[in-house]
C-alpha cells in the first residue's frame, strides 16, 4: 500500500484553507493509503510561540483532526517533537542541502522580509519538512499550493542522497486537491487565506462562531458583474467562493457554475454560507465531544511508538551509509 503523509502547524487557528487544502484530502483518501498525519510543532517554533499556549494548541489540533473525520484506525497520528528522530534525520539532510536552494524558497523570502531578526530555524525549516516526509518513505504528500515548493525540495534532496549514498528514500510527490489548492482571503481574494492575516474578516476559522462565519461569507468581496463564473484574474472573489463550495460539496467548478446560472450574488453567497456552516458545525460538535477525552492520549502514545520505531531504522541506515559509526579495528 502506498504511503501518504502530511502535517499542520499548531499555530493560531486552523482555517478553512488548511481544512480544504490539507486535512480534507487526508480524510478523503485515508482508505486508499497507509496514512500518517502529525502536528508540526517543531516547525511552529521557528517563530516565537508562547509556551503556555503552544501545548494547548497541539492538543486542540489533534482533536480537530479527529473531528474532521481522520480515523485513528487508518492513520498514524503523532506529534513531531515526540519523535526525536525527525530532528536527527533533518541534520543529516541539512548536510546534503545547499544554502542556495534554501535561499530560493519563496516562503522563506516572504517571511524573512517581514522580520529582519528571523531565526536560522526559519531558514532550514524546509529540510525538517523533508525529514518528516522522507523518514516514512512517503509516496504522496497532500498540501496546499503554498507548500508545493517545499515538497519539491524534499524530492531533490531524496534524489541527491540516493545518488550519493545508495537507495535510501522513496521520492515523494506533492498532491493538491482537485479544486481547492489555494483558498483565498475573503476580503482580499488575491492573497491566501492565512491564520496570520491581520484582518480576520477575510479568514474563516474552523472553531469560529457559526454566525460569524456566515457574516464573513455574506460580506466577502466580489465584483460589479452579476455572473457566477470562475475567472481567477477578473473575478477572484467569486472564483474563491466557487472553489470553496465545490471543495465542500464535492462538485466540479463547471457544475457549480451551471447550478448558479442566472442567480444573483446574494443567493449564491447564501448557498456557500449554508454549505460551509453545515460542514463546520459537524466538525465543531465532534470537537467538543473529544477535546477532553482520554482517547487523544491513547492515540498519541500509539502513534509515537509506531513512528519512532520506523524513524530510528531510517536514521540508523542513513548514519551507516554516511560512515557515522565506529571504525573497525585495524
Ligand atoms: P501550514 O500549517 O502552514 O498549513 C497546513 C496545510 O494547509 C495548507 N494551506 C492551505 N491550503 C489551501 N488554501 C489555503 N489558504 C491554505 N493555507 C494553508 C498548506 O499548504 C498545508 O498543506 N510546513 C507545513 C507543515 C509541514 C508539512 C510537513 C506538510 C511540516 N512538515 C511535511 C507536509 C509534509 C506548514 O507550515 O503548513
Coordinates of C-alpha atoms and ligand atoms in Angstrom, one line a residue:
X1 CA 0.0 0.0 0.0
X2 CA 1.4 3.4 -0.9
X3 CA 2.1 5.9 1.9
X4 CA 0.5 9.3 2.3
X5 CA 1.7 11.9 4.9
X6 CA 1.1 15.4 5.9
X7 CA 1.4 17.8 8.8
X8 CA 0.0 21.1 10.0
X9 CA 1.5 23.7 12.3
X10 CA -0.3 24.2 15.6
X11 CA -0.1 28.0 15.3
X12 CA -3.0 30.2 15.9
X13 CA -6.2 29.0 14.5
X14 CA -6.9 26.4 11.8
X15 CA -8.6 27.9 8.8
X16 CA -11.0 26.7 6.2
X17 CA -8.0 26.9 3.9
X18 CA -6.0 24.4 6.0
X19 CA -9.0 22.1 6.1
X20 CA -9.7 22.2 2.3
X21 CA -6.0 22.2 1.3
X22 CA -4.8 19.6 3.6
X23 CA -7.0 17.8 6.2
X24 CA -9.9 17.1 3.9
X25 CA -7.6 15.5 1.4
X26 CA -6.3 13.2 4.1
X27 CA -9.8 12.2 5.1
X28 CA -11.0 11.7 1.5
X29 CA -8.0 9.4 0.8
X30 CA -7.5 7.6 4.1
X31 CA -8.9 4.3 2.8
X32 CA -6.5 4.2 -0.2
X33 CA -3.2 4.8 1.5
X34 CA -1.2 3.9 4.6
X35 CA -1.6 7.3 6.2
X36 CA 0.5 9.5 8.5
X37 CA -0.8 12.7 10.0
X38 CA 1.2 14.7 12.5
X39 CA 1.3 18.1 14.3
X40 CA 4.3 20.1 13.1
X41 CA 5.1 21.7 16.4
X42 CA 8.8 22.0 15.7
X43 CA 8.0 24.0 12.6
X44 CA 5.8 26.2 14.7
X45 CA 8.7 27.3 16.9
X46 CA 10.7 28.7 14.0
X47 CA 8.9 31.9 15.1
X48 CA 8.3 32.6 18.8
X49 CA 5.3 30.8 20.4
X50 CA 4.0 31.4 23.9
X51 CA 4.9 28.1 25.6
X52 CA 1.8 28.2 27.9
X53 CA -0.4 28.4 24.8
X54 CA 1.5 26.1 22.5
X55 CA 0.8 22.8 24.3
X56 CA -2.9 23.6 24.3
X57 CA -2.8 24.3 20.6
X58 CA -1.1 21.0 19.9
X59 CA -3.8 19.1 21.7
X60 CA -6.5 21.1 20.0
X61 CA -5.1 20.3 16.6
X62 CA -5.2 16.6 17.3
X63 CA -8.8 16.9 18.4
X64 CA -9.6 18.8 15.3
X65 CA -8.0 16.1 13.1
X66 CA -10.3 13.6 14.7
X67 CA -13.3 15.9 14.5
X68 CA -12.7 16.4 10.8
X69 CA -13.0 12.7 10.2
X70 CA -9.5 11.4 10.5
X71 CA -9.9 7.8 11.6
X72 CA -7.3 6.8 14.2
X73 CA -7.5 3.2 13.0
X74 CA -6.5 4.2 9.5
X75 CA -3.9 6.9 10.3
X76 CA -0.7 7.1 12.4
X77 CA -1.3 10.3 14.3
X78 CA 1.6 11.8 16.2
X79 CA 3.4 14.9 17.5
X80 CA 6.6 15.7 15.6
X81 CA 8.5 16.7 18.7
X82 CA 7.7 13.4 20.4
X83 CA 9.8 11.7 17.8
X84 CA 13.3 13.0 18.2
X85 CA 14.5 11.2 15.0
X86 CA 12.9 14.0 12.9
X87 CA 15.4 16.5 14.1
X88 CA 18.3 13.9 13.9
X89 CA 17.5 13.0 10.3
X90 CA 17.0 16.6 9.5
X91 CA 20.6 17.4 10.4
X92 CA 21.9 14.6 8.2
X93 CA 19.8 16.0 5.4
X94 CA 20.9 19.6 6.0
X95 CA 24.4 18.4 5.3
X96 CA 23.1 17.4 1.9
X97 CA 21.2 20.6 1.1
X98 CA 22.7 23.7 -0.4
X99 CA 22.4 27.2 1.0
X100 CA 21.4 28.4 -2.4
X101 CA 18.5 26.0 -2.5
X102 CA 17.1 27.2 0.8
X103 CA 17.6 30.8 -0.2
X104 CA 15.3 30.3 -3.1
X105 CA 12.3 29.1 -1.1
X106 CA 9.6 31.7 -1.6
X107 CA 8.0 31.2 1.8
X108 CA 11.4 32.0 3.5
X109 CA 11.8 35.1 1.3
X110 CA 8.3 36.3 2.3
X111 CA 8.6 35.6 6.0
X112 CA 12.2 36.8 6.4
X113 CA 11.3 40.1 4.7
X114 CA 8.7 40.8 7.3
X115 CA 11.1 40.5 10.2
X116 CA 14.9 41.1 10.0
X117 CA 15.6 39.2 13.1
X118 CA 14.4 35.8 11.8
X119 CA 15.8 32.6 13.3
X120 CA 18.1 30.1 11.4
X121 CA 15.3 27.6 12.0
X122 CA 13.1 29.6 9.7
X123 CA 15.8 29.2 7.0
X124 CA 16.3 25.4 7.5
X125 CA 12.6 24.7 8.0
X126 CA 12.2 23.1 4.6
X127 CA 14.8 20.5 5.5
X128 CA 13.0 19.5 8.6
X129 CA 9.9 19.1 6.4
X130 CA 11.9 16.9 4.0
X131 CA 12.9 14.8 7.0
X132 CA 9.2 14.5 8.1
X133 CA 8.4 13.2 4.6
X134 CA 11.4 11.1 3.7
X135 CA 11.6 9.1 7.0
X136 CA 8.5 7.2 6.2
X137 CA 9.1 6.5 2.5
X138 CA 6.1 8.7 1.8
X139 CA 4.8 8.4 -1.8
X140 CA 2.3 11.3 -1.7
X141 CA 2.1 14.5 0.3
X142 CA -1.3 16.3 0.2
X143 CA -0.6 20.0 0.6
X144 CA -2.0 23.4 -0.5
X145 CA -0.1 25.0 -3.3
X146 CA 1.9 27.2 -0.9
X147 CA 3.8 24.1 0.3
X148 CA 4.4 22.6 -3.1
X149 CA 7.9 24.1 -3.5
X150 CA 8.9 22.6 -0.1
X151 CA 7.8 19.1 -1.2
X152 CA 9.7 19.6 -4.5
X153 CA 12.9 20.4 -2.4
X154 CA 12.3 17.1 -0.5
X155 CA 12.3 15.3 -3.8
X156 CA 15.6 16.9 -4.9
X157 CA 17.2 16.1 -1.5
X158 CA 16.0 12.5 -1.8
X159 CA 17.3 12.0 -5.3
X160 CA 20.7 13.6 -4.3
X161 CA 21.0 11.4 -1.2
X162 CA 20.1 8.2 -3.1
X163 CA 22.7 9.0 -5.7
X164 CA 25.5 9.8 -3.2
X165 CA 24.9 7.0 -0.7
X166 CA 22.7 4.4 -2.5
X167 CA 19.0 3.9 -2.5
X168 CA 17.6 5.2 0.8
X169 CA 14.5 7.2 0.2
X170 CA 11.3 7.0 -1.8
X171 CA 11.0 10.1 -4.0
X172 CA 7.7 11.8 -2.8
X173 CA 5.1 13.6 -4.9
X174 CA 3.1 16.6 -3.8
X175 CA -0.6 16.3 -4.5
X176 CA -3.1 19.1 -4.5
X177 CA -6.9 18.7 -4.2
X178 CA -8.9 18.7 -7.4
X179 CA -10.1 22.2 -6.8
X180 CA -9.2 24.0 -3.6
X181 CA -5.4 24.1 -3.9
X182 CA -5.5 27.6 -2.5
X183 CA -8.4 29.2 -0.6
X184 CA -8.1 32.9 -0.7
X185 CA -8.8 35.7 1.8
X186 CA -12.5 36.7 1.7
X187 CA -11.7 40.4 1.9
X188 CA -8.6 40.4 -0.3
X189 CA -9.1 37.4 -2.7
X190 CA -5.7 38.0 -4.3
X191 CA -4.0 36.7 -1.2
X192 CA -4.0 33.4 0.6
X193 CA -6.4 32.8 3.5
X194 CA -3.9 32.6 6.3
X195 CA -4.0 32.2 10.1
X196 CA -1.6 35.1 10.4
X197 CA -3.7 37.6 8.4
X198 CA -4.3 40.9 10.3
X199 CA -7.8 41.4 9.0
X200 CA -9.7 38.4 10.5
X201 CA -12.8 39.3 8.4
X202 CA -11.2 37.6 5.5
X203 CA -10.4 34.4 7.3
X204 CA -12.7 31.5 8.3
X205 CA -11.6 29.6 11.3
X206 CA -12.8 26.1 12.0
X207 CA -13.6 26.7 15.6
X208 CA -15.2 30.1 15.0
X209 CA -18.8 31.0 15.9
X210 CA -21.1 29.9 13.1
X211 CA -22.9 33.2 12.8
X212 CA -19.6 35.0 12.4
X213 CA -18.7 32.6 9.6
X214 CA -22.0 33.3 7.8
X215 CA -21.5 37.0 8.1
X216 CA -18.0 36.8 6.7
X217 CA -19.1 34.9 3.7
X218 CA -22.1 37.2 3.1
X219 CA -19.7 40.2 3.1
X220 CA -17.0 38.6 1.0
X221 CA -15.5 40.9 -1.7
X222 CA -16.9 40.2 -5.1
X223 CA -17.1 42.2 -8.3
X224 CA -19.6 44.5 -10.1
X225 CA -20.8 41.9 -12.6
X226 CA -23.7 39.6 -11.6
X227 CA -22.5 36.3 -13.0
X228 CA -21.3 33.3 -11.1
X229 CA -18.3 32.4 -13.3
X230 CA -14.9 31.0 -12.5
X231 CA -12.3 33.6 -13.6
X232 CA -9.4 34.0 -11.2
X233 CA -7.9 37.0 -12.9
X234 CA -11.1 39.1 -13.4
X235 CA -13.3 37.7 -10.7
X236 CA -11.1 36.5 -7.8
X237 CA -13.7 36.8 -5.1
X238 CA -16.4 34.8 -6.9
X239 CA -13.8 32.3 -8.1
X240 CA -12.8 31.8 -4.5
X241 CA -16.3 31.2 -3.3
X242 CA -16.9 28.7 -6.2
X243 CA -13.7 26.9 -5.1
X244 CA -14.9 26.7 -1.5
X245 CA -18.3 25.5 -2.5
X246 CA -17.0 22.9 -5.0
X247 CA -14.5 21.5 -2.5
X248 CA -17.0 21.1 0.3
X249 CA -19.8 19.7 -1.8
X250 CA -17.6 17.5 -4.0
X251 CA -18.9 19.2 -7.2
X252 CA -16.8 20.3 -10.1
X253 CA -16.3 24.0 -10.9
X254 CA -18.5 23.6 -14.1
X255 CA -21.3 22.0 -12.1
X256 CA -21.3 24.9 -9.6
X257 CA -21.3 27.5 -12.5
X258 CA -24.2 25.6 -14.0
X259 CA -26.2 25.4 -10.7
X260 CA -26.0 29.2 -10.2
X261 CA -26.5 30.4 -13.7
X262 CA -28.8 33.4 -13.6
X263 CA -28.8 33.6 -9.8
X264 CA -27.6 36.8 -8.1
X265 CA -24.6 37.0 -5.8
X266 CA -26.7 37.2 -2.7
X267 CA -28.4 33.9 -3.4
X268 CA -25.0 32.3 -4.3
X269 CA -23.4 33.5 -1.1
X270 CA -26.2 32.2 1.0
X271 CA -25.8 28.8 -0.5
X272 CA -22.0 28.9 0.0
X273 CA -22.6 30.0 3.6
X274 CA -25.1 27.2 4.2
X275 CA -22.6 24.6 2.9
X276 CA -19.7 25.9 4.9
X277 CA -21.7 26.4 8.1
X278 CA -23.2 22.9 7.9
X279 CA -19.7 21.3 7.4
X280 CA -18.1 23.4 10.1
X281 CA -20.9 22.8 12.6
X282 CA -20.4 19.0 12.3
X283 CA -16.7 19.4 13.0
X284 CA -17.3 21.7 16.0
X285 CA -19.8 19.3 17.6
X286 CA -17.4 16.4 17.4
X287 CA -14.5 18.5 18.5
X288 CA -16.4 19.5 21.7
X289 CA -17.1 15.8 22.4
X290 CA -13.5 14.7 22.2
X291 CA -11.2 17.6 23.2
X292 CA -11.1 16.4 26.8
X293 CA -11.2 12.7 26.2
X294 CA -8.5 10.2 27.1
X295 CA -8.8 8.8 23.6
X296 CA -6.4 11.5 22.4
X297 CA -3.6 10.4 24.7
X298 CA -4.1 6.8 23.7
X299 CA -3.9 7.6 20.0
X300 CA -0.8 9.8 20.5
X301 CA 1.0 7.1 22.6
X302 CA 0.4 4.6 19.9
X303 CA 1.4 7.0 17.1
X304 CA 4.6 7.9 18.9
X305 CA 5.7 4.3 19.5
X306 CA 5.0 3.2 15.9
X307 CA 6.6 6.2 14.2
X308 CA 9.7 6.2 16.4
X309 CA 10.4 2.6 15.5
X310 CA 10.3 3.4 11.8
X311 CA 12.3 6.7 12.2
X312 CA 15.0 5.1 14.2
X313 CA 15.6 2.5 11.5
X314 CA 15.8 5.2 8.8
X315 CA 18.2 7.2 10.9
X316 CA 20.5 4.3 11.6
X317 CA 20.5 3.3 7.9
X318 CA 21.5 6.9 7.0
X319 CA 24.2 7.1 9.6
X320 CA 25.7 3.8 8.4
X321 CA 25.6 4.9 4.8
X322 CA 27.3 8.2 5.7
X323 CA 30.0 6.5 7.7
X324 CA 28.8 7.7 11.1
X325 CA 29.9 4.8 13.2
X326 CA 32.9 3.4 15.0
X327 CA 35.6 2.3 12.5
X328 CA 36.7 -1.3 12.5
X329 CA 39.9 -2.0 14.4
X330 CA 42.9 -2.4 12.1
Ligands
LIG1 P1 0.7 25.0 7.5 O1 0.5 24.7 8.9 O2 1.1 26.4 7.1 O3 -0.5 24.6 6.6 C1 -1.1 23.3 6.7 C2 -1.6 22.9 5.3 O4 -2.7 23.8 4.9 C3 -2.4 24.2 3.6 N1 -3.0 25.6 3.5 C4 -3.9 25.9 2.5 N2 -4.4 25.2 1.5 C5 -5.3 25.9 0.7 N3 -5.7 27.2 0.9 C6 -5.1 27.9 1.9 N4 -5.5 29.2 2.1 C7 -4.2 27.3 2.8 N5 -3.4 27.7 3.8 C8 -2.7 26.7 4.2 C9 -0.9 24.2 3.5 O5 -0.5 24.2 2.1 C10 -0.6 23.0 4.2 O6 -0.7 21.8 3.4 N6 5.3 23.3 6.6 C11 3.9 22.9 6.7 C12 3.7 21.8 7.7 C13 4.5 20.6 7.4 C14 4.3 19.6 6.5 C15 5.4 18.6 6.7 C16 3.4 19.4 5.5 C17 5.6 20.3 8.2 N7 6.1 19.1 7.7 C18 5.5 17.5 5.9 C19 3.5 18.2 4.7 C20 4.5 17.3 4.9 C21 3.1 24.1 7.1 O7 3.6 25.0 7.6 O8 1.8 24.0 6.8

